[in-house]
mmCIF file of C-alpha atoms in Angstrom:
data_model
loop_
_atom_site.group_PDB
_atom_site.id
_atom_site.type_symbol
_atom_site.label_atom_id
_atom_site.label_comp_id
_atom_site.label_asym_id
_atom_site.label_seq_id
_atom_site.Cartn_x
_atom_site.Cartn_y
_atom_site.Cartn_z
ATOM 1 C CA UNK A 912 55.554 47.862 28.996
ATOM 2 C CA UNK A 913 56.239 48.748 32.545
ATOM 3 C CA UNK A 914 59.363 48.408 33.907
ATOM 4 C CA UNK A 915 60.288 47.833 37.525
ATOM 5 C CA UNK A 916 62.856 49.193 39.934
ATOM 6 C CA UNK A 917 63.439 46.478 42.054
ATOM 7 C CA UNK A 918 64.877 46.648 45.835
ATOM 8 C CA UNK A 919 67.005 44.529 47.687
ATOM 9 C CA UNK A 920 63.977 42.471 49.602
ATOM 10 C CA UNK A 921 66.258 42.071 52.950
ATOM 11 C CA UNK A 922 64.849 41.201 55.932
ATOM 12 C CA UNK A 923 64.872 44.775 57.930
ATOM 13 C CA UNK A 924 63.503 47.282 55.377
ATOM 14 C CA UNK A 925 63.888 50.075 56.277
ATOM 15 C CA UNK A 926 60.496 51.477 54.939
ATOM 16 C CA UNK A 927 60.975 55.199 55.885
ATOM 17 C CA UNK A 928 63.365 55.684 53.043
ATOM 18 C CA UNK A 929 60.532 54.397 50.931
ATOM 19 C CA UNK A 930 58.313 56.487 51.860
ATOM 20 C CA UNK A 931 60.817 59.626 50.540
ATOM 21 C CA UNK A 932 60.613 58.228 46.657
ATOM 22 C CA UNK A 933 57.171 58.188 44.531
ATOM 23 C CA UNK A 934 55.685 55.421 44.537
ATOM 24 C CA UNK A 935 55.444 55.891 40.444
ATOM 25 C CA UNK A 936 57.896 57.495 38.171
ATOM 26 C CA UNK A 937 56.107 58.364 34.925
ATOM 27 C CA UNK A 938 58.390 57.326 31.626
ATOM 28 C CA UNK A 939 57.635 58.178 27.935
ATOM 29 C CA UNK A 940 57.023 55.422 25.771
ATOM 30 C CA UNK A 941 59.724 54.402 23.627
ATOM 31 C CA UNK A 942 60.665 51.795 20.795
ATOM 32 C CA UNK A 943 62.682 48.949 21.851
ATOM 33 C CA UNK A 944 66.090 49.789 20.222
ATOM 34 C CA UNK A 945 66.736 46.173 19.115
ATOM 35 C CA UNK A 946 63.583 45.828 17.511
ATOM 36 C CA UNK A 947 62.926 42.356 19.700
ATOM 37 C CA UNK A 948 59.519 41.877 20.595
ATOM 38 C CA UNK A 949 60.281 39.955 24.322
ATOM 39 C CA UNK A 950 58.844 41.688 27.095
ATOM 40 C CA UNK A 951 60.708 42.578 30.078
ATOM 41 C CA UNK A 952 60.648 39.862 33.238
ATOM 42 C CA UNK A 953 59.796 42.374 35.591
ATOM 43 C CA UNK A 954 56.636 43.983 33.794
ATOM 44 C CA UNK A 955 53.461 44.391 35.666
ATOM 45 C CA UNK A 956 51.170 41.810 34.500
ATOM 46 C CA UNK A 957 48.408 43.992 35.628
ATOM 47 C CA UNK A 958 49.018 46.921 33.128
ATOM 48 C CA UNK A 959 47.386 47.189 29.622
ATOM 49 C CA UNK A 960 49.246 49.993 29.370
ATOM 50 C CA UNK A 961 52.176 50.315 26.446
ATOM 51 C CA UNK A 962 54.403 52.591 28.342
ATOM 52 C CA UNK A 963 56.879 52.671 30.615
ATOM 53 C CA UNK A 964 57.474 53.869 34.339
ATOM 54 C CA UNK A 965 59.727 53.081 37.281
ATOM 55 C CA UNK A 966 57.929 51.599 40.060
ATOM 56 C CA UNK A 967 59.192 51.963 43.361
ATOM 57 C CA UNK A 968 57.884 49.347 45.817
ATOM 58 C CA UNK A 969 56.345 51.277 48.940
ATOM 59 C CA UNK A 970 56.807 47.848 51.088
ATOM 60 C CA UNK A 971 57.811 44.361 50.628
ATOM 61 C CA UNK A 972 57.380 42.693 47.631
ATOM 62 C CA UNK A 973 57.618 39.241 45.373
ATOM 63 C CA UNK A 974 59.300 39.195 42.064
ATOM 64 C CA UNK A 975 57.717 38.472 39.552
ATOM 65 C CA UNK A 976 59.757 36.115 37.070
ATOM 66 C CA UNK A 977 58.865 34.598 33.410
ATOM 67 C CA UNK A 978 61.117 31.905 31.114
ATOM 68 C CA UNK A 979 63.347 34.993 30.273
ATOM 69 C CA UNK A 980 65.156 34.841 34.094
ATOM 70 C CA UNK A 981 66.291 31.353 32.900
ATOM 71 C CA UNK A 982 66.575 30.518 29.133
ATOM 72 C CA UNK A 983 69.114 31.891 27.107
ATOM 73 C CA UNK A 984 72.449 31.645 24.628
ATOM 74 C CA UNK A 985 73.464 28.063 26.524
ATOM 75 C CA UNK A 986 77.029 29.714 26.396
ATOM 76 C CA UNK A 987 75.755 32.055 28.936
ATOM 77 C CA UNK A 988 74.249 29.672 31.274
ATOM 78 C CA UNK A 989 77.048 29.687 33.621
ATOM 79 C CA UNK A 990 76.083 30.521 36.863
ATOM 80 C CA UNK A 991 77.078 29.313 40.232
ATOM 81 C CA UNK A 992 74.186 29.359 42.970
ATOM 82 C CA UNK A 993 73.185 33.266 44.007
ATOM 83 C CA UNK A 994 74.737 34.363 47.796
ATOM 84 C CA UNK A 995 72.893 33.694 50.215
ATOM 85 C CA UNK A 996 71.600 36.869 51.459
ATOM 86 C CA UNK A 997 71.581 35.186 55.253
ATOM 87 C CA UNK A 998 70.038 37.142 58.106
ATOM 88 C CA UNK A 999 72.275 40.544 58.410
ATOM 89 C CA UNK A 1000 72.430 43.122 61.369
ATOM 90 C CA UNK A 1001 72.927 46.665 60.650
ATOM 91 C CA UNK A 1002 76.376 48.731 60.118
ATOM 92 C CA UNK A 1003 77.777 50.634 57.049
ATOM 93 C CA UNK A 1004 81.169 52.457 57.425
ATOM 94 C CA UNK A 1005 81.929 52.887 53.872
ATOM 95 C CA UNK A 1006 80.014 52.938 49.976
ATOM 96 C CA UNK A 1007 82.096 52.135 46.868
ATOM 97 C CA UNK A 1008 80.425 53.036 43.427
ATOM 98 C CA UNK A 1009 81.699 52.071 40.482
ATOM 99 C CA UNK A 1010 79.894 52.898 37.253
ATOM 100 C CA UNK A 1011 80.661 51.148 34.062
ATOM 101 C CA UNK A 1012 79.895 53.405 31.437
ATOM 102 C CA UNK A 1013 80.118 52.009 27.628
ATOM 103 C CA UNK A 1014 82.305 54.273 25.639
ATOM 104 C CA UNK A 1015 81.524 53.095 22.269
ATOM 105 C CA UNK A 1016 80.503 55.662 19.707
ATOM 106 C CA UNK A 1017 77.332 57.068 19.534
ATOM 107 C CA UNK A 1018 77.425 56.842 23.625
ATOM 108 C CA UNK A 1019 77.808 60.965 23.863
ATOM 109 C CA UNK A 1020 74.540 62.100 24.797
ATOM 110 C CA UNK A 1021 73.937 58.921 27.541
ATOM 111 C CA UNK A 1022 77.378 59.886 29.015
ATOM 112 C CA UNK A 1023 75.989 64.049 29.082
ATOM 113 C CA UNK A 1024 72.615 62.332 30.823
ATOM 114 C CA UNK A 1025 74.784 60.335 33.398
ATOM 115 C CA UNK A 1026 76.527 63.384 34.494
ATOM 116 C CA UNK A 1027 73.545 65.474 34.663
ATOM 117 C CA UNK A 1028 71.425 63.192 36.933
ATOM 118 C CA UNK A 1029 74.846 62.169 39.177
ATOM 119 C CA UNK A 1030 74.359 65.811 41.694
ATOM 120 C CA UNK A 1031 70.979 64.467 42.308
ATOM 121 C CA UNK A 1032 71.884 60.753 43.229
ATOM 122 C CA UNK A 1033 74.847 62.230 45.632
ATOM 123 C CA UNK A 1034 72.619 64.504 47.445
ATOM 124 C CA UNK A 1035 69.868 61.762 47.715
ATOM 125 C CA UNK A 1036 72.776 59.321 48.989
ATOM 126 C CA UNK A 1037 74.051 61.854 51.570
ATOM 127 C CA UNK A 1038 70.681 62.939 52.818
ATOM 128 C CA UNK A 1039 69.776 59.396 53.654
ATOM 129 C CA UNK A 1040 73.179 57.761 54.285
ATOM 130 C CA UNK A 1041 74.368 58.082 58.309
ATOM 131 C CA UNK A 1042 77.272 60.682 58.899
ATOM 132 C CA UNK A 1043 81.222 60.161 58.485
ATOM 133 C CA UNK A 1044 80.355 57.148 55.645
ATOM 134 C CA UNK A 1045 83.455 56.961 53.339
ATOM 135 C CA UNK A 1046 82.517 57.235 50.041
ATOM 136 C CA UNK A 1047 84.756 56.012 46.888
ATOM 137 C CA UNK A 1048 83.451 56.729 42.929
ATOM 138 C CA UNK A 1049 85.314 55.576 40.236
ATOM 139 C CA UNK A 1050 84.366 54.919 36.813
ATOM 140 C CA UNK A 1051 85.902 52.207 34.104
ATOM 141 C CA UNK A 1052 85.273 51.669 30.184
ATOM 142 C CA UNK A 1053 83.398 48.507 28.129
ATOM 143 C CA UNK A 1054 86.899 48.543 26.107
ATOM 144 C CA UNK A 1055 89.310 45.676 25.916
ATOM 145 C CA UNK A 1056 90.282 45.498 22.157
ATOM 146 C CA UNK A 1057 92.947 48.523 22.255
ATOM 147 C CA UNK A 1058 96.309 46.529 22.375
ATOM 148 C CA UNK A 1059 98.300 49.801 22.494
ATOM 149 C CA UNK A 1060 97.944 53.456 23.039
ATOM 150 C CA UNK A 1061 96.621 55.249 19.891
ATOM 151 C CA UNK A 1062 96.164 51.277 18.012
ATOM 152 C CA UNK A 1063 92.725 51.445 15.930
ATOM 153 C CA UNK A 1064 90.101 50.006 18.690
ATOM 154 C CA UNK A 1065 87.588 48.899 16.224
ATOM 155 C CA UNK A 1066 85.299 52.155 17.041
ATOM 156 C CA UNK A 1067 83.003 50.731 13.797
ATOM 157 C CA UNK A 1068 83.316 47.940 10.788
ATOM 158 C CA UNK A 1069 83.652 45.929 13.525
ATOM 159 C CA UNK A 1070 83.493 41.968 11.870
ATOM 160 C CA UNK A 1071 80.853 40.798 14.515
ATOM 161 C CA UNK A 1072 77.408 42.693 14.394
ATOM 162 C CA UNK A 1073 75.083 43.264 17.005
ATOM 163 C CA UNK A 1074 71.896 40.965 15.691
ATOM 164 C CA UNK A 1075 68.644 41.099 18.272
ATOM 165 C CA UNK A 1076 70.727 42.927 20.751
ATOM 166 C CA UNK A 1077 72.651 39.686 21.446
ATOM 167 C CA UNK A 1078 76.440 38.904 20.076
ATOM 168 C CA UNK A 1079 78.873 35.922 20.464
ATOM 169 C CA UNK A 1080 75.672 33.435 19.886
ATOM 170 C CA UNK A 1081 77.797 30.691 17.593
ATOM 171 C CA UNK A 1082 81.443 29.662 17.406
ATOM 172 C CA UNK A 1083 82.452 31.781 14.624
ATOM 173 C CA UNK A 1084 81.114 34.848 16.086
ATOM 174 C CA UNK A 1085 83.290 33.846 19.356
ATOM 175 C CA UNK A 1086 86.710 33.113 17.392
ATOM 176 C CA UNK A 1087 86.317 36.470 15.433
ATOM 177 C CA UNK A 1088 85.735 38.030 19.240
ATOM 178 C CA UNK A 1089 88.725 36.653 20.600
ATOM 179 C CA UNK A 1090 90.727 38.647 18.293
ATOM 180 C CA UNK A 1091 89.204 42.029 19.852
ATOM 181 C CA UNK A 1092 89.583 40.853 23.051
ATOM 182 C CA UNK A 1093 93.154 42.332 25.061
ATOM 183 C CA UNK A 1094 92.631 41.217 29.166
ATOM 184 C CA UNK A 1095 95.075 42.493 31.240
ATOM 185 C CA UNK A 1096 96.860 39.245 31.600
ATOM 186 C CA UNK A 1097 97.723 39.792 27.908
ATOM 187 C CA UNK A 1098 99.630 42.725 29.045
ATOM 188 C CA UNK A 1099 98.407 46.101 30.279
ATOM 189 C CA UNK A 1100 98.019 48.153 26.849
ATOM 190 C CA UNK A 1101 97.874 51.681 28.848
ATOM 191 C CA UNK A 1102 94.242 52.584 27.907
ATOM 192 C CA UNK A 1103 93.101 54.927 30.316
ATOM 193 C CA UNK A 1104 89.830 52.954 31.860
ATOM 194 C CA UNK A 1105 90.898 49.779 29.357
ATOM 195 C CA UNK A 1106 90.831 46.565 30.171
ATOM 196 C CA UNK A 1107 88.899 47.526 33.396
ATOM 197 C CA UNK A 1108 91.363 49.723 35.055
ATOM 198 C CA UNK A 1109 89.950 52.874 36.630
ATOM 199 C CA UNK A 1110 89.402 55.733 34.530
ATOM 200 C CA UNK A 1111 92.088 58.304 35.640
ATOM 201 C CA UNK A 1112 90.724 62.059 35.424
ATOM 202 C CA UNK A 1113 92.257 64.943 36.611
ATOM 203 C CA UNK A 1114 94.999 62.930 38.257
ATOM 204 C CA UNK A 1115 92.248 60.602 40.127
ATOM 205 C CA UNK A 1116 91.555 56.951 39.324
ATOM 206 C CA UNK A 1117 88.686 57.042 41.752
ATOM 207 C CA UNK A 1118 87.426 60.417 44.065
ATOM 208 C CA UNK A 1119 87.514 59.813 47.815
ATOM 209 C CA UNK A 1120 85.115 61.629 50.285
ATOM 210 C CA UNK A 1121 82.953 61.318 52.740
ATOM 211 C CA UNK A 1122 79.097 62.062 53.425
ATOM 212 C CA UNK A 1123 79.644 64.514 55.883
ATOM 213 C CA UNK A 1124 82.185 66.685 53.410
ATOM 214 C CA UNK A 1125 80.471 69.165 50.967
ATOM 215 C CA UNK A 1126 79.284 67.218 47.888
ATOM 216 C CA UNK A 1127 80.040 69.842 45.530
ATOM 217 C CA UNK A 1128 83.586 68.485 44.707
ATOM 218 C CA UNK A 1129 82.747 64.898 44.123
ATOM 219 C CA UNK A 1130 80.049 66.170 41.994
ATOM 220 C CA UNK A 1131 82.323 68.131 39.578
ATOM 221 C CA UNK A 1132 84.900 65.064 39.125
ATOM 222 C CA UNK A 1133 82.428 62.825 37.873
ATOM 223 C CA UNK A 1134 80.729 65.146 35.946
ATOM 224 C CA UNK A 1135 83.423 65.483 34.337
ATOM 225 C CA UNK A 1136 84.706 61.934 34.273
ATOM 226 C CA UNK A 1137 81.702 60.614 33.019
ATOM 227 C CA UNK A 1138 82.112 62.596 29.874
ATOM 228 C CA UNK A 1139 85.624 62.413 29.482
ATOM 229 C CA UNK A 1140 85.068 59.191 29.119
ATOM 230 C CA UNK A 1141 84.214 59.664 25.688
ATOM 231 C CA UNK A 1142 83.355 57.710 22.471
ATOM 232 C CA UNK A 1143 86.733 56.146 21.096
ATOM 233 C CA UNK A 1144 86.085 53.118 22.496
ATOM 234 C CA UNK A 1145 85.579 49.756 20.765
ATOM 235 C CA UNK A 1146 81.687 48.710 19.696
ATOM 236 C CA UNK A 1147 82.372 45.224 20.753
ATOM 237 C CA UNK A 1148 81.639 46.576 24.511
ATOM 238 C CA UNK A 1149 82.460 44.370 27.074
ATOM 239 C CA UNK A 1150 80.752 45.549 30.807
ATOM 240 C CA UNK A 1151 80.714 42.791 32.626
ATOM 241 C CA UNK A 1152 84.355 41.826 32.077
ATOM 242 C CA UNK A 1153 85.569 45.350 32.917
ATOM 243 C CA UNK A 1154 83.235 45.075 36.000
ATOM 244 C CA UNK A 1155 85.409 41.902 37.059
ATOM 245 C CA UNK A 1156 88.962 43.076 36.219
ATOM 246 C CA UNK A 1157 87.613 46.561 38.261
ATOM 247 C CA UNK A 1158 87.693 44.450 41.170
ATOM 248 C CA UNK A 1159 90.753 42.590 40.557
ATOM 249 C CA UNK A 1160 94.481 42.440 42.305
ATOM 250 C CA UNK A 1161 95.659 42.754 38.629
ATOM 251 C CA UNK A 1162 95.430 46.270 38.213
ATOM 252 C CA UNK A 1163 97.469 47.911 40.594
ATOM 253 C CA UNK A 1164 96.324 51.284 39.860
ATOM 254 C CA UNK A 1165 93.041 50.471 41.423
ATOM 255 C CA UNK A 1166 94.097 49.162 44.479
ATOM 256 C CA UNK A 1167 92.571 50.824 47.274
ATOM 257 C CA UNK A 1168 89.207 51.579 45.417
ATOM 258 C CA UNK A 1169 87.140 48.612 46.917
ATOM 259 C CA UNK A 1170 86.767 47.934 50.261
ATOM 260 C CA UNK A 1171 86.183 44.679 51.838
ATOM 261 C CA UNK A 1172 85.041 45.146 55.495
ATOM 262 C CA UNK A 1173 81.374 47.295 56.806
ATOM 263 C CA UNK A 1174 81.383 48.315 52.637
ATOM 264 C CA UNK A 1175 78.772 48.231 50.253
ATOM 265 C CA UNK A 1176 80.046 47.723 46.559
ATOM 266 C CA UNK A 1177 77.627 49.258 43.873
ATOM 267 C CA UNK A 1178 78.086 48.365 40.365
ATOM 268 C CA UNK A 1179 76.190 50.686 37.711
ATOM 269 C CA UNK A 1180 76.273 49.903 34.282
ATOM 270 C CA UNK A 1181 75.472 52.222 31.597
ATOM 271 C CA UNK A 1182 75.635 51.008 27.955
ATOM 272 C CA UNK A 1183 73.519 50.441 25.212
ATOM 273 C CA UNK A 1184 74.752 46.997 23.141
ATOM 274 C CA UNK A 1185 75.046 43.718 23.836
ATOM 275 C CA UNK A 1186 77.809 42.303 26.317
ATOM 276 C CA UNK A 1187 80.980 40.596 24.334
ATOM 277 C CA UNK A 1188 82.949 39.242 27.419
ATOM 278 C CA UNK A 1189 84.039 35.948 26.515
ATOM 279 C CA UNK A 1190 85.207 34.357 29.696
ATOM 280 C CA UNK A 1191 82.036 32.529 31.587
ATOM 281 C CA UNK A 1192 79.913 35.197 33.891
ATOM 282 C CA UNK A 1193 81.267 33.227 37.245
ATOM 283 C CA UNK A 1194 84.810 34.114 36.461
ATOM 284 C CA UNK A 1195 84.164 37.642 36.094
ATOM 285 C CA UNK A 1196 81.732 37.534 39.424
ATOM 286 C CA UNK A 1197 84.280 35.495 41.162
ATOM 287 C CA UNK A 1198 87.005 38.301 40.698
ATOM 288 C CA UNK A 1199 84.306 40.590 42.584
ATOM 289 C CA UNK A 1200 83.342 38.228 45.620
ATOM 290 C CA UNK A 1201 87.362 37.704 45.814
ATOM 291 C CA UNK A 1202 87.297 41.661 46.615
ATOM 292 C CA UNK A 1203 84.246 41.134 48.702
ATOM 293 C CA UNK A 1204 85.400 38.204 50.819
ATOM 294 C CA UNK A 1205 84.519 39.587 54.221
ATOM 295 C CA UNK A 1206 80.800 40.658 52.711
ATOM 296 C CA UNK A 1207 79.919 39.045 49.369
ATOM 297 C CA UNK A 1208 75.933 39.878 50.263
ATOM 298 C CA UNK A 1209 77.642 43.918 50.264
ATOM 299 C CA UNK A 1210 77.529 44.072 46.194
ATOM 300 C CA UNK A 1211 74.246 45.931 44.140
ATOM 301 C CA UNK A 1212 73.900 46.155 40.743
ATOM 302 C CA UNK A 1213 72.062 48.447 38.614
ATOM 303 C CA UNK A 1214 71.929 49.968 35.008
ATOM 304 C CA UNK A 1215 70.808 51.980 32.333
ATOM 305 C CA UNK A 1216 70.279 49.134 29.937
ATOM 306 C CA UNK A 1217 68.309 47.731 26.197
ATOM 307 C CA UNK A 1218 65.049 46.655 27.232
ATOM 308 C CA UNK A 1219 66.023 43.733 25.322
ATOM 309 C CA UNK A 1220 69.146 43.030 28.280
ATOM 310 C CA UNK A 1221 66.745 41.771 31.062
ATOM 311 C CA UNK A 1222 63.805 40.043 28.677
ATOM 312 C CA UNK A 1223 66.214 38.096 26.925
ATOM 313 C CA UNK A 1224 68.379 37.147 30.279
ATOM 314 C CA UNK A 1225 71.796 38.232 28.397
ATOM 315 C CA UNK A 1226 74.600 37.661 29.633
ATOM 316 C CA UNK A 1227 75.214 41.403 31.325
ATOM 317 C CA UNK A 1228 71.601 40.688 33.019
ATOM 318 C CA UNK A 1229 72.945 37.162 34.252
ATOM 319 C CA UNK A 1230 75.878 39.157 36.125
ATOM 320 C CA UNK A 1231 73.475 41.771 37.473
ATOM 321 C CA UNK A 1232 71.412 39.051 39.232
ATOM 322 C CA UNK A 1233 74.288 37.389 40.517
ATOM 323 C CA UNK A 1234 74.691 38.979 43.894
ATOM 324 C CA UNK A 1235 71.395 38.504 45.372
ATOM 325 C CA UNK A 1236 67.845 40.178 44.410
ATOM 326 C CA UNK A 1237 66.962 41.749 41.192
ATOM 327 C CA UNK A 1238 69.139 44.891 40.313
ATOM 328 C CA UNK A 1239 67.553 48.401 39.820
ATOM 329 C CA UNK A 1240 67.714 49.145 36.068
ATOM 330 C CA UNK A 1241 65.634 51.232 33.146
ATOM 331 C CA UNK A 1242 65.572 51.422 29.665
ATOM 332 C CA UNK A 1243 68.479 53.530 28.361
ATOM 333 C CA UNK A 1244 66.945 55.697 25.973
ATOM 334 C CA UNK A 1245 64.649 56.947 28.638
ATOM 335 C CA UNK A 1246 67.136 59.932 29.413
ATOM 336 C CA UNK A 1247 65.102 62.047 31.409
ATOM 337 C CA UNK A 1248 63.945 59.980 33.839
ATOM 338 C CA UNK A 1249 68.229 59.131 34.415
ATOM 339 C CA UNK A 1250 67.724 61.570 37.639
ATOM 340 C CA UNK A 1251 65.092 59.893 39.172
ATOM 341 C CA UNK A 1252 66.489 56.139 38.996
ATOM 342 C CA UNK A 1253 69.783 56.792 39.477
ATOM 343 C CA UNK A 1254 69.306 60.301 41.222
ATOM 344 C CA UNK A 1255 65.906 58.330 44.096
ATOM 345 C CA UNK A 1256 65.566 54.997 43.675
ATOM 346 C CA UNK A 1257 69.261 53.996 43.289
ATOM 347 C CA UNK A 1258 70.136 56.495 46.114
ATOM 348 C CA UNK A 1259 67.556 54.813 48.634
ATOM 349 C CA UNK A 1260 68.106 51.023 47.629
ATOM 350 C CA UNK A 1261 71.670 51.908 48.279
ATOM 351 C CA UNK A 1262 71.246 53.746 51.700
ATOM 352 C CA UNK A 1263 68.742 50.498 52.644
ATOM 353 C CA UNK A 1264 71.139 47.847 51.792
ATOM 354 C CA UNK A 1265 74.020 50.368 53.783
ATOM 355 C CA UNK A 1266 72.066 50.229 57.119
ATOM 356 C CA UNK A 1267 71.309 46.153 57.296
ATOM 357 C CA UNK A 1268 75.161 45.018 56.244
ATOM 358 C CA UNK A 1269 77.158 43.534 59.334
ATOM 359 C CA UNK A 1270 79.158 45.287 61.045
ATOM 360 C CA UNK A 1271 83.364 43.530 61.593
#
């Protein structure tokens, strides 16, 4: 199976910063983790080939789509019509990433790949980005069943198990959830990165620079925050709420973090379960386009992701695509190939979509 790194098909592509990626990004094979057969949406119909490899498009190109971009848990079905992507002139005065990173155990050694392939994805974003961008990276959990500091988060033995890499399919599964799930209108329980509040690391909830400071700095916090992060979390993970409640007024602590005006907001997700949210996937993409107001065509999506996320349209993949064109993503077990999507691809789809936002 070949899987595809999609771009954000706007109408000015840039094609140069194309041109500075390979055109193919060879991946070792690997066993889907979920042991589901589906195929992913986005594999090249033209292959005969078993394994995998990022393609990035040299030019313009059409989507291909199968039953799995619309069939599905109904539960999940939720979505409100996609942005419309309009006709945008260029301008880009600021870039705020966010990476959700699961924090489940067993999530170690994807955190330690993460970190490693972050230097190269901030010097491909400041080699191609214009000077004097503002850049903000922060980084929040999957983790919303801690109800207090040092409470038992349901790390494992958790009551609800993760069958064909989906979870919350029937209502019994969903009541038993709701008991794991703590949003921040329940109270905030003081988790660092819970409940989608920023992850707070060395006395930062998010690192502030800029593309024409040295690198070298924001490189060392998220190194570092990415595996601080660590593996006490719950295993009912829960990115695409945290990804909502990132972007909302409710947490003061992150105020600040997302811009609204001449800013791209990236969203990375890196986890390797199904999504547990429980609230539908247009509440939790409303609370972003309410941070977004003045440019809801400004928010990308990507991840590090099952296999089994995209072919089987989960609910995580329904968020992803909810912003406009296919997100960038790759299987998560693929570790060393982390630097060149996230480190090339992510770094020029980013800088792409930076130069054709409007400007005011």
């Amino acid at each position: 199976m070949r899987h595809t790194a999609h771009v954000r098909r706007r109408p000015a592509v840039i094609a140069a910063y194309f041109a500075s990626v390979l055109a193919l990004l060879t991946a070792c094979t690997g066993a889907d983790p979920s042991g589901t057969t589906a195929t992913s949406p986005t594999a090249d119909p033209n292959s005969s080939s078993s394994g995998g490899g990022i393609i990035i498009p040299t030019g313009d190109v059409t989507t291909l789509t199968t039953a799995a971009d619309t069939t599905g848990p109904a539960m999940w079905l939720d979505l409100p019509p996609a942005v419309d992507m309009g006709v945008i002139s260029s301008g880009c005065g600021a870039v705020d990433i966010l990476f959700v990173v699961d924090n489940s155990k067993s999530m170690g050694e994807y955190q330690m790949a993460l970190a490693a392939a972050f230097p190269q994805f901030v010097d491909a974003m400041v080699a191609n980005l214009p000077e004097d961008v503002s850049l903000h990276v922060g980084l929040t959990t999957t983790d919303f069943s801690c109800t207090n500091v040092g409470d038992p988060c349901c790390p494992d033995g958790c009551p609800v198990g993760n069958t064909l890499c989906t979870i919350g399919s029937n209502n019994e599964e969903i009541e038993l959830l709701k008991s794991f799930y703590h949003p921040p209108a329940d109270g905030d329980n003081g988790v660092n990165g819970g409940q989608g509040k920023l992850f707070e690391f060395e006395g930062q909830s998010y690192f502030a620079s800029n593309t024409s400071d040295d690198p070298a700095a924001l490189k060392q916090w998220f190194t570092g925050a990415a595996i601080a992060a660590g593996e006490q979390g719950s295993s009912l993970e829960m990115p695409v709420a945290a990804a909502g409640f990132a972007a909302s007024a409710i947490h003061a602590g992150n105020d600040g973090f997302i811009r609204d005006t001449d800013a791209i907001l990236l969203i990375v997700f890196l986890t390797n379960d199904p999504d547990a949210s429980l609230e539908s996937v247009a509440s939790y993409r409303d609370m972003v386009l309410a941070a977004k107001q003045n440019c809801p065509e400004c928010v990308l999506t990507a991840g590090l992701l099952k296999p089994c996320v995209p072919a089987e349209n989960q609910r995580l993949w329904q968020f992803m695509k909810a912003f406009g064109d296919e997100p960038i993503w790759s299987d998560i077990e693929k570790k060393t190939d982390y630097a060149k999507v996230v480190g090339q691809s992510l770094a020029t789809t980013l800088t792409e979509a930076c130069m054709n936002i409007p400007i005011g």
